[in-house]
Short mmCIF file of C-alpha atoms and ligand atoms in Angstrom, two decimals:
data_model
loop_
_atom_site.label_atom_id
_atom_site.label_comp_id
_atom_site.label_asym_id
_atom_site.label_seq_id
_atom_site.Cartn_x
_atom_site.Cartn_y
_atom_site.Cartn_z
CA UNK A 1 -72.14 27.33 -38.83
CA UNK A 2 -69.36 28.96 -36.91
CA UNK A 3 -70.44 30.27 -33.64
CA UNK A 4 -67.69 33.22 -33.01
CA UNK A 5 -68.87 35.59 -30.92
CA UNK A 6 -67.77 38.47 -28.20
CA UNK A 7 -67.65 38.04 -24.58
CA UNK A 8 -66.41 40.33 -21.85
CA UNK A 9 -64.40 38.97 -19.13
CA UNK A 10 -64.70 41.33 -16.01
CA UNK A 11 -62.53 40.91 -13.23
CA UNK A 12 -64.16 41.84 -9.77
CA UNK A 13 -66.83 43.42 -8.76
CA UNK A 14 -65.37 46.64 -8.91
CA UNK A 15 -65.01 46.37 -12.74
CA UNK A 16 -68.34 46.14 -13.21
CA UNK A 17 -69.66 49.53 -15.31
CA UNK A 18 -73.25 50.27 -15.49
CA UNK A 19 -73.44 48.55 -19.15
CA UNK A 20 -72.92 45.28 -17.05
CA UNK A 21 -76.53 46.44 -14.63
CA UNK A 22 -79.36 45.00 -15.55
CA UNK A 23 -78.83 41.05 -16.84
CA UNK A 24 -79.82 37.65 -16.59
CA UNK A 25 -77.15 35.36 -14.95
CA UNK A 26 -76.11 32.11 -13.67
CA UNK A 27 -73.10 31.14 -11.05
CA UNK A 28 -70.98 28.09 -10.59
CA UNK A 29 -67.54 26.68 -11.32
CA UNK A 30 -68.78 25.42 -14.95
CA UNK A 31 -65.44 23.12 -15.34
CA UNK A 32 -65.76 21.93 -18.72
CA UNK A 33 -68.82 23.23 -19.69
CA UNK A 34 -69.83 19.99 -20.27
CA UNK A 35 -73.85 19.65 -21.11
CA UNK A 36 -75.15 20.26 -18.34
CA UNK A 37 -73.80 23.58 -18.17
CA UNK A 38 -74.57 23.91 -21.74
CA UNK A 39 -78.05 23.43 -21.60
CA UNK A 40 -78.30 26.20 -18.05
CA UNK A 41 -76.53 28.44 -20.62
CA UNK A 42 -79.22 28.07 -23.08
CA UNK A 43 -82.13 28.74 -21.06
CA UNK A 44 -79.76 31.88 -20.10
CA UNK A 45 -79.64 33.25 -23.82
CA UNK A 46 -83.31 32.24 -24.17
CA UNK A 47 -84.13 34.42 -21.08
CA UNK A 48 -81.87 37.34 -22.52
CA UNK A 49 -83.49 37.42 -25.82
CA UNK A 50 -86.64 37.48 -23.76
CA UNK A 51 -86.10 40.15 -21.86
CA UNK A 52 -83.79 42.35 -24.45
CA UNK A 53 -80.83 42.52 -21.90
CA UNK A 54 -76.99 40.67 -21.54
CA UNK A 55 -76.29 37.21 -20.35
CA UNK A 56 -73.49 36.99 -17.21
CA UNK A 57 -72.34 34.20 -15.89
CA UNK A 58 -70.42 34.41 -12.59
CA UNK A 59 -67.60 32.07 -11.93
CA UNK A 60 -64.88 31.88 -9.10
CA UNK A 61 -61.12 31.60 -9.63
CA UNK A 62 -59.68 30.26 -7.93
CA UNK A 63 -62.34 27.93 -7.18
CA UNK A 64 -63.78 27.70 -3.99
CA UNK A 65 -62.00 23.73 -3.87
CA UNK A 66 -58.90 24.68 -4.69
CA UNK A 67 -59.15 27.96 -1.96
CA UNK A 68 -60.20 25.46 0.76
CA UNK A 69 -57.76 22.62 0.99
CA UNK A 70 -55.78 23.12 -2.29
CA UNK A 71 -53.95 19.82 -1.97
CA UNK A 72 -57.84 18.17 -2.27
CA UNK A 73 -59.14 19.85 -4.65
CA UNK A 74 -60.15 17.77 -7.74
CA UNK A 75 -58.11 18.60 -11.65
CA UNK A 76 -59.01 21.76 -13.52
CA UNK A 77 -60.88 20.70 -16.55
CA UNK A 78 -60.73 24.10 -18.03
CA UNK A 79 -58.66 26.92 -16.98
CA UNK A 80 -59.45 30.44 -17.20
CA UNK A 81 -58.21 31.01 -20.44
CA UNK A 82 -60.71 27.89 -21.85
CA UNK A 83 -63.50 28.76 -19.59
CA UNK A 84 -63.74 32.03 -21.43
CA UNK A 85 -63.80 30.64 -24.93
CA UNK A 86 -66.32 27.88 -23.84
CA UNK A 87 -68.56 30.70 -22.38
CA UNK A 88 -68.52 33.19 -25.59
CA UNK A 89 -69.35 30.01 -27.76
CA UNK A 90 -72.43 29.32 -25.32
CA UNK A 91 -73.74 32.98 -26.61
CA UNK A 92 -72.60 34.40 -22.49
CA UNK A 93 -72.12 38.51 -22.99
CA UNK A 94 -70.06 38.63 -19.91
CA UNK A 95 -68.37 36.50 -17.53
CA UNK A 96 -68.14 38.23 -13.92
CA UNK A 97 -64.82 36.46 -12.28
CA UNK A 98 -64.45 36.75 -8.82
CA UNK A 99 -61.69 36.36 -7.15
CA UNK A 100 -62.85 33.49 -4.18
CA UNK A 101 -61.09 34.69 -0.94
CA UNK A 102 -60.96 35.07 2.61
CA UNK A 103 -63.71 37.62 2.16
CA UNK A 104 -65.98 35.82 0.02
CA UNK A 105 -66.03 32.23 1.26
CA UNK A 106 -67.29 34.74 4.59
CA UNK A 107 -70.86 36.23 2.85
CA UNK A 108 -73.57 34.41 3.85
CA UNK A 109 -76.45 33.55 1.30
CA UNK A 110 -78.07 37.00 2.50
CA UNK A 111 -74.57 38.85 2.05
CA UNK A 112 -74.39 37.30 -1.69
CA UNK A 113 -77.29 38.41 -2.98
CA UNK A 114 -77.14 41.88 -1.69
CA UNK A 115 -73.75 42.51 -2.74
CA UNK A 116 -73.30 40.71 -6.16
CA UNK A 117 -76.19 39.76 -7.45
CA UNK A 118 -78.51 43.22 -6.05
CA UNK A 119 -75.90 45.52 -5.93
CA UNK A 120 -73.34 44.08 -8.30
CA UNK A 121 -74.76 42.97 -11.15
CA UNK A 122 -78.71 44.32 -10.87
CA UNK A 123 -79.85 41.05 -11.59
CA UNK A 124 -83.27 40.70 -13.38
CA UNK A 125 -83.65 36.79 -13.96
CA UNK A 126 -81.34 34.06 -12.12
CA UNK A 127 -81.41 30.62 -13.77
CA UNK A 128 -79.36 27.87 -12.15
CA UNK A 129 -79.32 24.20 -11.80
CA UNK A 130 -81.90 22.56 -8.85
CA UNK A 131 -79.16 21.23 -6.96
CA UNK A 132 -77.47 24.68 -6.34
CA UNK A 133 -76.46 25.87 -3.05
CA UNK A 134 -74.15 29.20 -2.15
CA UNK A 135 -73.14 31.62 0.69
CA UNK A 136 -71.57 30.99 3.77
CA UNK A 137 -71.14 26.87 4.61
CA UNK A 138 -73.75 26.61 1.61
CA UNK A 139 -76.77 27.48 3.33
CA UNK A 140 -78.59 29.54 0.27
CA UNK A 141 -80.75 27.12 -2.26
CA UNK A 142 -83.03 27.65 -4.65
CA UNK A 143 -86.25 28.75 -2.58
CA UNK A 144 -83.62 30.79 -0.36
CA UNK A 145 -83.28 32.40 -3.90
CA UNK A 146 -86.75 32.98 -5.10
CA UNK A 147 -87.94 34.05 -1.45
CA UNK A 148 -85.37 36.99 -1.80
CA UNK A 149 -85.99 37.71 -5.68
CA UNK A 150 -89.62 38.33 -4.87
CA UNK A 151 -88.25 40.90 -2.00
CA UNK A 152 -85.76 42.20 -4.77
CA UNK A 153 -87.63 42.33 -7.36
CA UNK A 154 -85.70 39.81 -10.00
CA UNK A 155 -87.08 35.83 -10.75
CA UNK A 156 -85.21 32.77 -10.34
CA UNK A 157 -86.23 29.77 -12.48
CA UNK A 158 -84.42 26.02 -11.82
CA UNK A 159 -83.16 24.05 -15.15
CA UNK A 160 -83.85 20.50 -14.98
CA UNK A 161 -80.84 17.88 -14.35
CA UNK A 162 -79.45 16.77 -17.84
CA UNK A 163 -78.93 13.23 -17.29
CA UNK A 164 -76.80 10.62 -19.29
CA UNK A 165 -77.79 6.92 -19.00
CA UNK A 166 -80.00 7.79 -16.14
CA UNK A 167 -76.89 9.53 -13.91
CA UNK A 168 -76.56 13.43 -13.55
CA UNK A 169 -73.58 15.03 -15.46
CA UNK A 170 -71.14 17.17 -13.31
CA UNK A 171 -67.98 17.75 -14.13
CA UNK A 172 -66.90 15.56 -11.62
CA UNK A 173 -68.31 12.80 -13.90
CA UNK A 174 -65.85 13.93 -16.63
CA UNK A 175 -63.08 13.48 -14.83
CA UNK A 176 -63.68 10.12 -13.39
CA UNK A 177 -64.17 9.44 -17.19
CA UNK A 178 -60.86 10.88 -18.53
CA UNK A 179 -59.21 9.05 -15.01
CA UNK A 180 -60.25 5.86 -16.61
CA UNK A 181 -58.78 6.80 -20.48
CA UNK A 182 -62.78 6.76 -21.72
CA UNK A 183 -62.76 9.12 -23.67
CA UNK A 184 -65.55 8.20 -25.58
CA UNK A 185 -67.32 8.78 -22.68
CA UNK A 186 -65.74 12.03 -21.84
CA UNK A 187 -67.37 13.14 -25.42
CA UNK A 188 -70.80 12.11 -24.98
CA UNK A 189 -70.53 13.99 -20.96
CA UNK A 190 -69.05 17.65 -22.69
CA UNK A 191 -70.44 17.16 -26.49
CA UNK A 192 -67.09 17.63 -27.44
CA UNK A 193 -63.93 16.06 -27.34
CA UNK A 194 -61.31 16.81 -24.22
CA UNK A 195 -58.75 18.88 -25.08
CA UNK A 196 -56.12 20.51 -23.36
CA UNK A 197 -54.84 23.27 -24.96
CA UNK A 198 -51.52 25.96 -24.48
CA UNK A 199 -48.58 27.81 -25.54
CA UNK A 200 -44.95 25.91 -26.57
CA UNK A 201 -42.47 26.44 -24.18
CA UNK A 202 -38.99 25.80 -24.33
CA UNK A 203 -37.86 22.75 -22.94
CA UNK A 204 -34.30 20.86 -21.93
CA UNK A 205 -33.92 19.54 -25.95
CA UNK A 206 -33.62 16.39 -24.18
CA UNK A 207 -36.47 14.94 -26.60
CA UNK A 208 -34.20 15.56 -29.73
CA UNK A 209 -31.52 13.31 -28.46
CA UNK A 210 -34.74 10.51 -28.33
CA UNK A 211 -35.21 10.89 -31.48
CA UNK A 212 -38.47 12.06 -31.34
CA UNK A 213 -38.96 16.11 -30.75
CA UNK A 214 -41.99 17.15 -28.52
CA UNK A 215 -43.76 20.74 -28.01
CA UNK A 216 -43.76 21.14 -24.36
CA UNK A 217 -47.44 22.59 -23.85
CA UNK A 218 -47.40 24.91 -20.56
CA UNK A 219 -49.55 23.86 -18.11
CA UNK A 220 -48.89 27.11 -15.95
CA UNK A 221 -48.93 24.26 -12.64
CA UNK A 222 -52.47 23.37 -13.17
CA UNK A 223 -53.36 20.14 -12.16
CA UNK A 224 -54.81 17.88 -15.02
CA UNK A 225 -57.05 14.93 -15.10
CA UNK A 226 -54.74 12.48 -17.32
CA UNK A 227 -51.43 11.57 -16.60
CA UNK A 228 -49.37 9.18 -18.67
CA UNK A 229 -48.94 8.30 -22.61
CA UNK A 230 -51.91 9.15 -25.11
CA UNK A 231 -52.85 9.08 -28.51
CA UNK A 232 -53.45 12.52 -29.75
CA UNK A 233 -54.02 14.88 -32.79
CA UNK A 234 -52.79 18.32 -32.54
CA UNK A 235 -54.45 21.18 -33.53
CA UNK A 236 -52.55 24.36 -35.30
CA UNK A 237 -53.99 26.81 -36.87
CA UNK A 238 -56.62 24.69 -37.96
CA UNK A 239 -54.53 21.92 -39.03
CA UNK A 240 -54.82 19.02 -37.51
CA UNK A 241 -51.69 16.64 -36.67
CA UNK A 242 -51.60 12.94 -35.32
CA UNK A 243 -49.16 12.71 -32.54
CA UNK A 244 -48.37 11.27 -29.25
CA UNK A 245 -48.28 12.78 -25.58
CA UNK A 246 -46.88 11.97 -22.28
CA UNK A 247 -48.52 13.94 -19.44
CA UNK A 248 -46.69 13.52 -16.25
CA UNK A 249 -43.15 14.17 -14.40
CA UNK A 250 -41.09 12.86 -16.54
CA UNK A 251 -39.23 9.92 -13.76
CA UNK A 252 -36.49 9.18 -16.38
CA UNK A 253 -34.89 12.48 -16.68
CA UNK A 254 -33.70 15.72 -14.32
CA UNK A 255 -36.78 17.33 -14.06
CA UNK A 256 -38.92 19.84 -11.76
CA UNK A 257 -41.37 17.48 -10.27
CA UNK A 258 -44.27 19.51 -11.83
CA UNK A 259 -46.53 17.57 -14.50
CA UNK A 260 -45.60 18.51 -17.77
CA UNK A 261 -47.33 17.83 -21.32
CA UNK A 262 -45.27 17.16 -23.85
CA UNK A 263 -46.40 16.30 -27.45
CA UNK A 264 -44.88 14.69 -30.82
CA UNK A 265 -46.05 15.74 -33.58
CA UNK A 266 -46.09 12.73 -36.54
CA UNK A 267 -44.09 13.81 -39.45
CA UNK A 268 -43.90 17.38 -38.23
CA UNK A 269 -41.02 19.31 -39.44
CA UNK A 270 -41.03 23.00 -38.13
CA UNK A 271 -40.70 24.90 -35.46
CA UNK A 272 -43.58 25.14 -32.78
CA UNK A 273 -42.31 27.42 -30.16
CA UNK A 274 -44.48 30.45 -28.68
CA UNK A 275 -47.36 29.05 -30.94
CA UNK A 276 -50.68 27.79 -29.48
CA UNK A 277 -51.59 24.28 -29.51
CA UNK A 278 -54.62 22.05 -28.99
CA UNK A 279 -54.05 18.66 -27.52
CA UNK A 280 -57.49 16.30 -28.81
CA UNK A 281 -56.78 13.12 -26.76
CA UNK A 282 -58.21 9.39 -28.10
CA UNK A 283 -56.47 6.62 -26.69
CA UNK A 284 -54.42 5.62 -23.68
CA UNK A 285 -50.95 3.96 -24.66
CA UNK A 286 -49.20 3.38 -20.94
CA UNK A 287 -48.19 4.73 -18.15
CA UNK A 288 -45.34 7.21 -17.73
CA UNK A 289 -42.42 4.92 -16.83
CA UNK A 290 -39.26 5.14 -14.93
CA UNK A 291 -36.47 3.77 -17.13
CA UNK A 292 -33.07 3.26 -16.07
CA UNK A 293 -31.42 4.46 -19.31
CA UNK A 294 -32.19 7.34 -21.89
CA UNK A 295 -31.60 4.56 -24.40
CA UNK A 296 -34.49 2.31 -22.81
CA UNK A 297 -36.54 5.14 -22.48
CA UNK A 298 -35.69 6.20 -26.24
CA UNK A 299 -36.67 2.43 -27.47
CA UNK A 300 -40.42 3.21 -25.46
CA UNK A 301 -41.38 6.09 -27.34
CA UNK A 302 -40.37 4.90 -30.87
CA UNK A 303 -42.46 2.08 -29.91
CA UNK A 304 -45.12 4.58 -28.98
CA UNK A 305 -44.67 6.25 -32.21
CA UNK A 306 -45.24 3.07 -33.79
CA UNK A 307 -48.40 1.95 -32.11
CA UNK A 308 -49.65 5.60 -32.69
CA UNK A 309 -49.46 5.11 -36.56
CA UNK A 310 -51.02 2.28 -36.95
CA UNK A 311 -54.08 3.79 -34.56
CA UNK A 312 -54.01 6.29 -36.33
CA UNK A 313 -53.97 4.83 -39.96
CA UNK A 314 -50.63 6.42 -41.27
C1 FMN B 1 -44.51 9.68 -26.23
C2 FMN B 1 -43.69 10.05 -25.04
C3 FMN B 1 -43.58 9.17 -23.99
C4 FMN B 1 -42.82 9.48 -22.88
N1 FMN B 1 -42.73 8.59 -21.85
C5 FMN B 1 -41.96 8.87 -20.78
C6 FMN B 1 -41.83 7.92 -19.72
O1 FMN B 1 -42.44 6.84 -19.70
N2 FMN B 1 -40.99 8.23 -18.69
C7 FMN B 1 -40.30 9.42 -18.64
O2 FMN B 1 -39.57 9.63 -17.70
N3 FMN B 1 -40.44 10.35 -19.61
C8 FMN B 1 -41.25 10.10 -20.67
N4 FMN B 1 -41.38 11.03 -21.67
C9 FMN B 1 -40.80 12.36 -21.48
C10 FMN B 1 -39.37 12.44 -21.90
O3 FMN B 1 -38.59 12.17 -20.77
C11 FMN B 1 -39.15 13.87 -22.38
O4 FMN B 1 -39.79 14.03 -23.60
C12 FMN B 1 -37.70 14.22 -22.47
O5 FMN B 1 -37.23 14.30 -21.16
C13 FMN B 1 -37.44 15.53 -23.22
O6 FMN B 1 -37.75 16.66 -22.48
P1 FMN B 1 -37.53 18.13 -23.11
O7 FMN B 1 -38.58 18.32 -24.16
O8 FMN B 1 -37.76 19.05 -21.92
O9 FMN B 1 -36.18 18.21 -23.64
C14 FMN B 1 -42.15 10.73 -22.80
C15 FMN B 1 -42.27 11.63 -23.87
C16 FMN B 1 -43.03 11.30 -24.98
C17 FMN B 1 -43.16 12.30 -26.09
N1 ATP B 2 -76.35 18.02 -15.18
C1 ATP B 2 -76.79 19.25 -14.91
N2 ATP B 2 -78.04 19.60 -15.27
C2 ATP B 2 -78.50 20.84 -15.02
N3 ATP B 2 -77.79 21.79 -14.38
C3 ATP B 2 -76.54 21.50 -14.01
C4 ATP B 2 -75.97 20.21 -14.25
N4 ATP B 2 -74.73 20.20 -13.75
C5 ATP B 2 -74.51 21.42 -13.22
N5 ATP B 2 -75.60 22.20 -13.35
C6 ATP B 2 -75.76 23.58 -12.88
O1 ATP B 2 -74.74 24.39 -13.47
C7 ATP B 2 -74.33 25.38 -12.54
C8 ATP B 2 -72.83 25.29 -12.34
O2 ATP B 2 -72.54 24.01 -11.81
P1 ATP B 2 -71.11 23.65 -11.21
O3 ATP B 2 -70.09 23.75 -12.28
O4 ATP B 2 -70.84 24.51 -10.03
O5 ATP B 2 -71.30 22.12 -10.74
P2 ATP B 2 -71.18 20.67 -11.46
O6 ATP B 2 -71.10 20.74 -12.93
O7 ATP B 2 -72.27 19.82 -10.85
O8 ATP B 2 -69.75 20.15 -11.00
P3 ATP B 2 -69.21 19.36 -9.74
O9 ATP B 2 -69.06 17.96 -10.18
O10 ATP B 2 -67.88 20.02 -9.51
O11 ATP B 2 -70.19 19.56 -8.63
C9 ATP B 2 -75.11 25.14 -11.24
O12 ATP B 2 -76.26 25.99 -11.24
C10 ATP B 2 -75.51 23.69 -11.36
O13 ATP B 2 -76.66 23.37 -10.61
#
């Protein structure tokens, strides 16, 4: 059964309108929305039902890592953009996005509450994960939480750790998985196969020339958790294509020095650009190479092409 539903992305607090007041919510990064997050999110539309009132989850962008020390901070997961359709198929009614600045990263536990969550958001019911920590240097927890709800007047309940072979999922976990190619793995962590997915871009029409055409799939500069060459299908418009991708700077050729992904599409014939793709990866082929012709390099990905049909049966 198809799960399509409507969710309202508001941008800062001062977007908030007094339909927003009044809601259950949850805060955290929620990269992936692997099942972890999933099963927070439904003890969040459990509690909504309950209580006859919307579901917000509050999420940071960019995330606190990434304000902090930008060059540490771990590979998105999920941008925005898939964040948002991750969140409306969990059931959320709104997702509060706050921008995490100079100003935030400054509230203190005390400040956080008052502002968002009290003033913000009039939360009735919190739900978040036992190991959750916010507010200045991280010093709020959970019985900081239900110590001010009971002053506040909303109620904070703990989900339980979701567990896989006996180790907590985080989305951390995910992309240690996808950093070692298992992506069976990756599945089992996010109940759903990793995808990456974008708009075509134009590229150099280099790829023509080596005999095998790709969709350049824009990345808009976010760091991924895969580089090299995969076995993929392709999602269009509900179609679904077997192809191969390379993620990475491309050594061989002139390029930018940002990580591009770049897909071939099996026996496609059409044109891709401006449409939006969805990159289902299954298998790692290599790593991206520096070769020291286009020729050599052009010989690599027809054998690529090969090994991709026969893993993929056509
Ligand atoms: C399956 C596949 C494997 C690739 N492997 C490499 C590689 O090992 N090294 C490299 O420099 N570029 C690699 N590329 C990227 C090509 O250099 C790139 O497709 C070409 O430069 C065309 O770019 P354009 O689409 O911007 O014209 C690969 C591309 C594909 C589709
Ligand atoms: N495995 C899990 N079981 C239950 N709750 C979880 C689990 N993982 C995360 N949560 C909860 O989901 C909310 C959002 O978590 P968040 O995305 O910030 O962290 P994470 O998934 O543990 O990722 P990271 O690896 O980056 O720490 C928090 O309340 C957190 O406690």
């Amino acid at each position: 059964m198809s799960k399509k539903r409507f969710m309202q992305l508001v941008r800062g607090l001062h977007n908030l309108r007094p339909e927003h007041r009044g809601c259950v919510a949850t805060i955290g990064n929620f990269d992936g929305v692997h099942r972890g997050h999933q099963a927070l999110l439904g003890r969040l539309r459990k509690r909504a039902v309950e209580l006859g009132v919307p579901s917000c989850v509050v999420i940071f962008e960019p995330q606190p890592q990434e304000f902090f020390i930008p060059s540490m901070a771990p590979a998105r997961l999920a941008c925005l953009r898939d964040k948002q359709q991750l969140l409306t198929e969990e059931g959320v009614s709104h997702v509060l996005c706050l921008a995490f600045n100079q100003l935030l990263q400054s509230f203190s536990a005390v400040e956080f509450i008052d502002r968002i969550l009290v003033h913000g958001l009039g939360v009735k019911h919190l739900e978040v994960g036992d190991d959750f920590r916010f507010g200045y240097d991280r010093d709020g927890d959970f019985n900081f939480l239900q110590n001010a709800g009971m002053s506040q007047g909303f109620t904070v309940e703990a989900a339980q750790t979701v567990k896989l072979d006996g180790v907590r999922i985080s989305s951390t976990q995910v992309r240690n998985a996808l950093g070692a190619a298992d992506f069976a793995m990756a599945k089992r962590l996010l109940g759903r196969q990793f995808s990456i997915a974008g708009r075509v871009l134009r590229g150099q029409k280099l790829a023509r020339q080596l005999g095998a055409p790709t969709a350049n799939v824009q990345l808009k500069r976010r760091r991924v958790p895969l580089a090299g060459v995969y076995l993929v299908s392709v999602d269009i418009d509900g179609q679904s294509w077997p192809g191969v991708a390379n993620i990475g700077v491309r050594p061989t050729v002139i390029s930018d020095g940002a990580a591009h992904l770049e897909v071939h599409l099996l026996d496609f014939v059409g044109d891709l650009y401006d449409r939006h793709l969805t990159v289902v990866f299954h298998h790692k082929l290599r790593e991206e190479q520096c070769f020291a012709s286009l020729e050599a390099l052009k010989i690599m990905i027809n054998a690529d092409v090969a090994t991709a049909r026969i893993l993929s049966c056509i």
